[in-house]
XYZ file of N, CA and C in Angstrom:
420
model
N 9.036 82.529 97.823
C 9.294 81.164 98.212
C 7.983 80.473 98.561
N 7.745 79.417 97.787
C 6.495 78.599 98.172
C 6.601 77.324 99.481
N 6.214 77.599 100.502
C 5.440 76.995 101.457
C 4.775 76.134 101.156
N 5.933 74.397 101.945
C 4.385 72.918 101.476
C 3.611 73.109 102.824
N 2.319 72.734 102.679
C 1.993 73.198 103.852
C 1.804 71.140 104.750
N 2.267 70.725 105.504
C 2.320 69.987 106.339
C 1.612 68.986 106.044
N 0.424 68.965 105.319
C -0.024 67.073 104.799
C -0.553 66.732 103.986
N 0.394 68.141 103.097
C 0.956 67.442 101.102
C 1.943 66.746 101.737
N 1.914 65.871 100.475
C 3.017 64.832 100.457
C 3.371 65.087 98.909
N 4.415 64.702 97.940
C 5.375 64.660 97.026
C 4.625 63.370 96.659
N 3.976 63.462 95.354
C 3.524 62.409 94.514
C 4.782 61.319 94.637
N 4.814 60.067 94.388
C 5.588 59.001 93.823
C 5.673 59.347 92.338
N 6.618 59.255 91.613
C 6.521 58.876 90.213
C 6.162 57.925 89.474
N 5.591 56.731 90.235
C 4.805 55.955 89.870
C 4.100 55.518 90.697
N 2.497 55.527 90.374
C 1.471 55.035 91.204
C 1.606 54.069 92.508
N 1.645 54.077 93.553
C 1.586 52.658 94.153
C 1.173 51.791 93.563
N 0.047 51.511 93.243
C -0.897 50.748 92.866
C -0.295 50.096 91.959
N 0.448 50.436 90.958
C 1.022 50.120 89.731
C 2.296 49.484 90.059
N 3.332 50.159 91.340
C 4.226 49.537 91.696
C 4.349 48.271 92.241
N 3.097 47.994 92.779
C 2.906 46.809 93.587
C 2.280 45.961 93.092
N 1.456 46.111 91.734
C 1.395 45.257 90.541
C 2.578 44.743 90.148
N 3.179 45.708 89.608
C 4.508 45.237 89.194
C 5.380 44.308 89.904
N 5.187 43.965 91.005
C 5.941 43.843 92.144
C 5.463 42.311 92.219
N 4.093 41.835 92.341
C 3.299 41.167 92.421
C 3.578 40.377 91.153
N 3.575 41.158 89.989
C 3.754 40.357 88.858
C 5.615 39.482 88.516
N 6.181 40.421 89.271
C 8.025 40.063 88.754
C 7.870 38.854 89.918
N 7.546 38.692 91.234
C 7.987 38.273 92.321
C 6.764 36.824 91.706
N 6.021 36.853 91.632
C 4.985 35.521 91.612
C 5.468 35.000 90.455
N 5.674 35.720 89.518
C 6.394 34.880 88.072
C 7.608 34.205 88.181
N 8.321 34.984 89.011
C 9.770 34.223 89.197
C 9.542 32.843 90.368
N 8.815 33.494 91.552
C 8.896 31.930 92.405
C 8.122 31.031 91.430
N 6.845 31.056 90.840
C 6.466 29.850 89.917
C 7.292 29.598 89.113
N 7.477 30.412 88.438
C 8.739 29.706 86.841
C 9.901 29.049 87.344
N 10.943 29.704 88.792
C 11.826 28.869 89.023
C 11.857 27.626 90.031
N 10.663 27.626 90.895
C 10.408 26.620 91.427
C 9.725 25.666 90.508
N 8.990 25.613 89.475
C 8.125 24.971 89.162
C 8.419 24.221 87.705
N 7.898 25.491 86.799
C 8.328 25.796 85.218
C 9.574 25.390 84.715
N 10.641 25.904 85.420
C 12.153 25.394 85.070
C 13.038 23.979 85.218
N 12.274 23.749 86.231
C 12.825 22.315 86.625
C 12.136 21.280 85.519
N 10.742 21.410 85.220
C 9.922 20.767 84.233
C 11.430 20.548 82.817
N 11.650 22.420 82.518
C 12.312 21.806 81.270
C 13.042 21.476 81.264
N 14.211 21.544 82.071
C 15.253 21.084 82.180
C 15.519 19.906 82.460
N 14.693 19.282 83.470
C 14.577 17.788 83.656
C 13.135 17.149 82.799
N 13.251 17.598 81.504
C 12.130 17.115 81.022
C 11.888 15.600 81.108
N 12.495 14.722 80.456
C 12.721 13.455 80.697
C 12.234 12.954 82.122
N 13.210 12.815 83.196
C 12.665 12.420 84.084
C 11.673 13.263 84.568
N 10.646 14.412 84.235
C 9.771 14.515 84.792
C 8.290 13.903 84.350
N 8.584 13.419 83.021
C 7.644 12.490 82.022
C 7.456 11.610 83.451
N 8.314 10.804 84.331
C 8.447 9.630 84.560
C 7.613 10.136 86.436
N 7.538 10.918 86.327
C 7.252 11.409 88.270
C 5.639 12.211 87.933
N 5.077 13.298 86.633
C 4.039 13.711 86.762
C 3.116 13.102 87.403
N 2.228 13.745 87.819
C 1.089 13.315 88.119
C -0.007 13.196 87.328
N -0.831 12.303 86.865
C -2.116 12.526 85.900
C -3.221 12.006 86.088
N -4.178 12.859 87.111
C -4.816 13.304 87.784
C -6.304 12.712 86.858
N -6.252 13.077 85.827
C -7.271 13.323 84.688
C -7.237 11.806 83.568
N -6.185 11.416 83.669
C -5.625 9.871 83.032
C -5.134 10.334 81.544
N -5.168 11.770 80.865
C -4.713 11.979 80.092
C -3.327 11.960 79.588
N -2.432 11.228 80.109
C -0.882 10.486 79.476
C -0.042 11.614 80.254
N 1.410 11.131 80.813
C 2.676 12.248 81.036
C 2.793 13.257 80.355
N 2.758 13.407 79.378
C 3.723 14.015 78.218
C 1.619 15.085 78.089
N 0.304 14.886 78.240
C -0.155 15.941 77.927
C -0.162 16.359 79.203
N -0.095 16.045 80.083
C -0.037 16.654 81.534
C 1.150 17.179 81.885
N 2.677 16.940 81.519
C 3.450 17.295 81.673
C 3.985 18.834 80.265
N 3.068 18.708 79.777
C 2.899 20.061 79.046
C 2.160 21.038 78.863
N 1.034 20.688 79.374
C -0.087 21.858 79.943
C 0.960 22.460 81.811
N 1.533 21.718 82.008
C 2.381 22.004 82.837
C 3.340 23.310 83.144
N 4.184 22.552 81.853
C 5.009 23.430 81.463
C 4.052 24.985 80.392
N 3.142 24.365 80.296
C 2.572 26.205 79.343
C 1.913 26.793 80.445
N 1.468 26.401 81.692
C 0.739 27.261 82.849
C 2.250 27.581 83.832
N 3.284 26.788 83.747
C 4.507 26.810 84.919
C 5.598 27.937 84.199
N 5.505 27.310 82.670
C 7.084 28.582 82.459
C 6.546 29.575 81.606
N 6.134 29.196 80.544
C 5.091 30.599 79.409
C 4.118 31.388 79.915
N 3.545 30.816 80.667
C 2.437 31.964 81.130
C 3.160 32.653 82.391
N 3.812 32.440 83.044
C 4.555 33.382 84.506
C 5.805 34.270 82.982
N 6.296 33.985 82.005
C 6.873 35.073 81.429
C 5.936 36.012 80.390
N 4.676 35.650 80.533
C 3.637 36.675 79.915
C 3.354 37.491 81.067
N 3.375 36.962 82.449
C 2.585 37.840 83.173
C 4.105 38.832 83.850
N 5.208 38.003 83.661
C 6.173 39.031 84.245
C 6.072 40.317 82.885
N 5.909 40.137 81.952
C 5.988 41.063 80.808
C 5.090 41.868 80.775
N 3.773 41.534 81.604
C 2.824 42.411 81.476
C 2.171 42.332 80.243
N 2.192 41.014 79.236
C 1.357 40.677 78.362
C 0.284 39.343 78.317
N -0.875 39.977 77.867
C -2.339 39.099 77.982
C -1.708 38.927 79.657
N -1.921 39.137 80.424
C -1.617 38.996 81.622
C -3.169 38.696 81.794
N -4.258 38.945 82.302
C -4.961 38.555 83.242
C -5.338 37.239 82.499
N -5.470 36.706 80.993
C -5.743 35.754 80.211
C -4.338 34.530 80.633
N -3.006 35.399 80.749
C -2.359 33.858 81.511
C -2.527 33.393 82.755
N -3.021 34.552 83.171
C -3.133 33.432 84.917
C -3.944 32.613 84.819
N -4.757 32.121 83.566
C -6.093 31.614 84.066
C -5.527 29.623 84.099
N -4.576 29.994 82.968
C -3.972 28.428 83.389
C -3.340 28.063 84.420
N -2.458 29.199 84.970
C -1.850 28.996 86.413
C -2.738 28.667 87.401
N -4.114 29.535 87.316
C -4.951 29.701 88.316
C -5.565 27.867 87.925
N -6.075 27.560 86.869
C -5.880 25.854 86.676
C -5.502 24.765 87.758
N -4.015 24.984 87.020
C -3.210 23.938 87.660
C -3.222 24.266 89.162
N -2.712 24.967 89.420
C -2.766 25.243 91.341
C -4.262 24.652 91.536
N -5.122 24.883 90.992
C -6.262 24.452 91.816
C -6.285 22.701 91.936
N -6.012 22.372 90.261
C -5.909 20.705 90.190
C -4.939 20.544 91.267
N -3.745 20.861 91.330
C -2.543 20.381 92.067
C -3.357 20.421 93.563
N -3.833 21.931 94.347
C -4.618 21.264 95.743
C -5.591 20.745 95.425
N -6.378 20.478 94.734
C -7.768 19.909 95.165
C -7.946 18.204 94.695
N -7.149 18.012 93.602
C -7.145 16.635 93.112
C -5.985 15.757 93.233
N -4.738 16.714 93.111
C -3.498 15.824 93.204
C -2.850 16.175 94.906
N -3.468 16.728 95.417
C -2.641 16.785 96.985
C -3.977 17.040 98.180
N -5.245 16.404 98.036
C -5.930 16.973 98.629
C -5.776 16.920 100.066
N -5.328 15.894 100.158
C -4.774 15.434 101.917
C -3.440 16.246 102.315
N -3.410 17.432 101.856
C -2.508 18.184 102.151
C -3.142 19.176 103.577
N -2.353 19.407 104.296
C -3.107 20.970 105.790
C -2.611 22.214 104.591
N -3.511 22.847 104.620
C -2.880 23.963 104.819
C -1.455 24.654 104.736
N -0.431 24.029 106.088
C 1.005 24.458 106.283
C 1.562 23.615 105.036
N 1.169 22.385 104.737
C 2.038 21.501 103.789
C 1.370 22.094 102.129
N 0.644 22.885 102.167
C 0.151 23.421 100.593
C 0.309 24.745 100.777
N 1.134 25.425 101.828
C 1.236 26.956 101.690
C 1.412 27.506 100.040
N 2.616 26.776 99.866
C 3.085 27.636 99.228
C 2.195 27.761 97.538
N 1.797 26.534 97.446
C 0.136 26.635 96.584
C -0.370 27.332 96.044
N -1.141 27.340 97.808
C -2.243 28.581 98.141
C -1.615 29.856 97.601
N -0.948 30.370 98.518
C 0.107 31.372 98.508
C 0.338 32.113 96.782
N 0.729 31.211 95.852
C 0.916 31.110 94.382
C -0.573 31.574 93.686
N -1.873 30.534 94.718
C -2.860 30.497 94.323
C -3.408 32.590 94.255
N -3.531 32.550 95.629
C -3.870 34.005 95.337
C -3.012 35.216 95.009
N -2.180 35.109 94.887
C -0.791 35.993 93.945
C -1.726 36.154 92.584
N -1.919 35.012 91.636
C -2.101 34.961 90.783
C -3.733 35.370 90.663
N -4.588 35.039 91.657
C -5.781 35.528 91.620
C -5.969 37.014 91.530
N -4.975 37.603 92.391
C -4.728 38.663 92.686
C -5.159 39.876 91.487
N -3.633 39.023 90.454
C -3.008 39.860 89.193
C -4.043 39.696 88.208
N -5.232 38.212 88.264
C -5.926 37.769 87.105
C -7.140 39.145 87.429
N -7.383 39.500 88.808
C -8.618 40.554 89.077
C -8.038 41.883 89.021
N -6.837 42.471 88.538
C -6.395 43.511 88.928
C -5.710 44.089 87.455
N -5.782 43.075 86.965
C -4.553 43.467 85.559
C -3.393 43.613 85.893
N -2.627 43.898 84.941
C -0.786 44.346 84.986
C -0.768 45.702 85.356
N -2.051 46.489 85.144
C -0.936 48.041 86.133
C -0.128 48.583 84.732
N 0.187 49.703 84.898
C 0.968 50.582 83.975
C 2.126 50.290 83.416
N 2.943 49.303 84.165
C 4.235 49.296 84.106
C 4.102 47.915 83.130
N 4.017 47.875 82.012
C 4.046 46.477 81.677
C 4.288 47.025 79.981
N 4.584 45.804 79.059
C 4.988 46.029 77.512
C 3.620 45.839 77.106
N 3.604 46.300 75.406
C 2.326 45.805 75.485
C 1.149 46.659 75.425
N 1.903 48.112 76.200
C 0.563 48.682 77.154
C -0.504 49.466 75.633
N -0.236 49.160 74.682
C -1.159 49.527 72.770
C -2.149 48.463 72.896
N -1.873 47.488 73.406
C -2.697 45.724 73.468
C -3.960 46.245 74.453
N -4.953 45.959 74.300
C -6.180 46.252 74.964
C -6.433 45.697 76.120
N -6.244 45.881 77.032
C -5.930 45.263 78.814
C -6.596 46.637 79.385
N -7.571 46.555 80.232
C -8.078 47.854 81.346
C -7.153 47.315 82.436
């Protein structure tokens, strides 16, 4: 009979590290895409009419670089594909959104932003982690 001796521990079957990528990637993709991304398409129309355009480049190109950093790129990074290459538009817009379109925001009134902001910084410096499709596609 083999004896564990007191501070082995029983591997995980999957890495932490990888789990909490994963974790990082399902949970930040879903609050952006359904707070953000989804409402865009669905209320496309009236959101032509409320964007912000920051840059003076028209609704409709601002309201679609929008929608490709808000709903397509959070379902590349939930998939674990080109993942650190989609955050870079997310990582974008969050920055335009605090720094040009809400700058008179505290802190408490841009949490959730920020919050989005480094989620995504997070995943863009870390990659997708093991658990992702894809994993033949050249990603360290």
């Amino acid at each position: 009979m083999q004896t564990r001796h007191p501070t082995q521990r029983q591997a995980l079957p999957v890495p932490p590290l990888d789990l909490g990528l994963l974790f990082l990637r399902l949970a930040g993709s879903f609050m952006l895409f359904y707070v953000h991304g989804l409402p865009k398409l669905l209320h496309y129309a009236h959101e032509l009419t409320v964007i912000e355009d920051p840059f003076g480049l028209g609704p409709t190109v601002s309201l679609w670089a929008a929608i490709f950093a808000e709903a397509l790129c959070p379902l590349l990074i939930a998939a674990g594909l080109f993942t650190r290459l989609a955050c870079l538009p997310i990582i974008g817009v969050l920055l335009v959104a605090m720094l040009a379109v809400h700058p008179d925001w505290s802190i408490a009134e841009g949490q959730f932003g920020w919050l989005l902001l480094v989620i995504f910084a997070a995943i863009a410096l870390c990659g997708p982690g093991q658990w992702r499709l894809g994993r033949g596609v050249a990603q360290p």
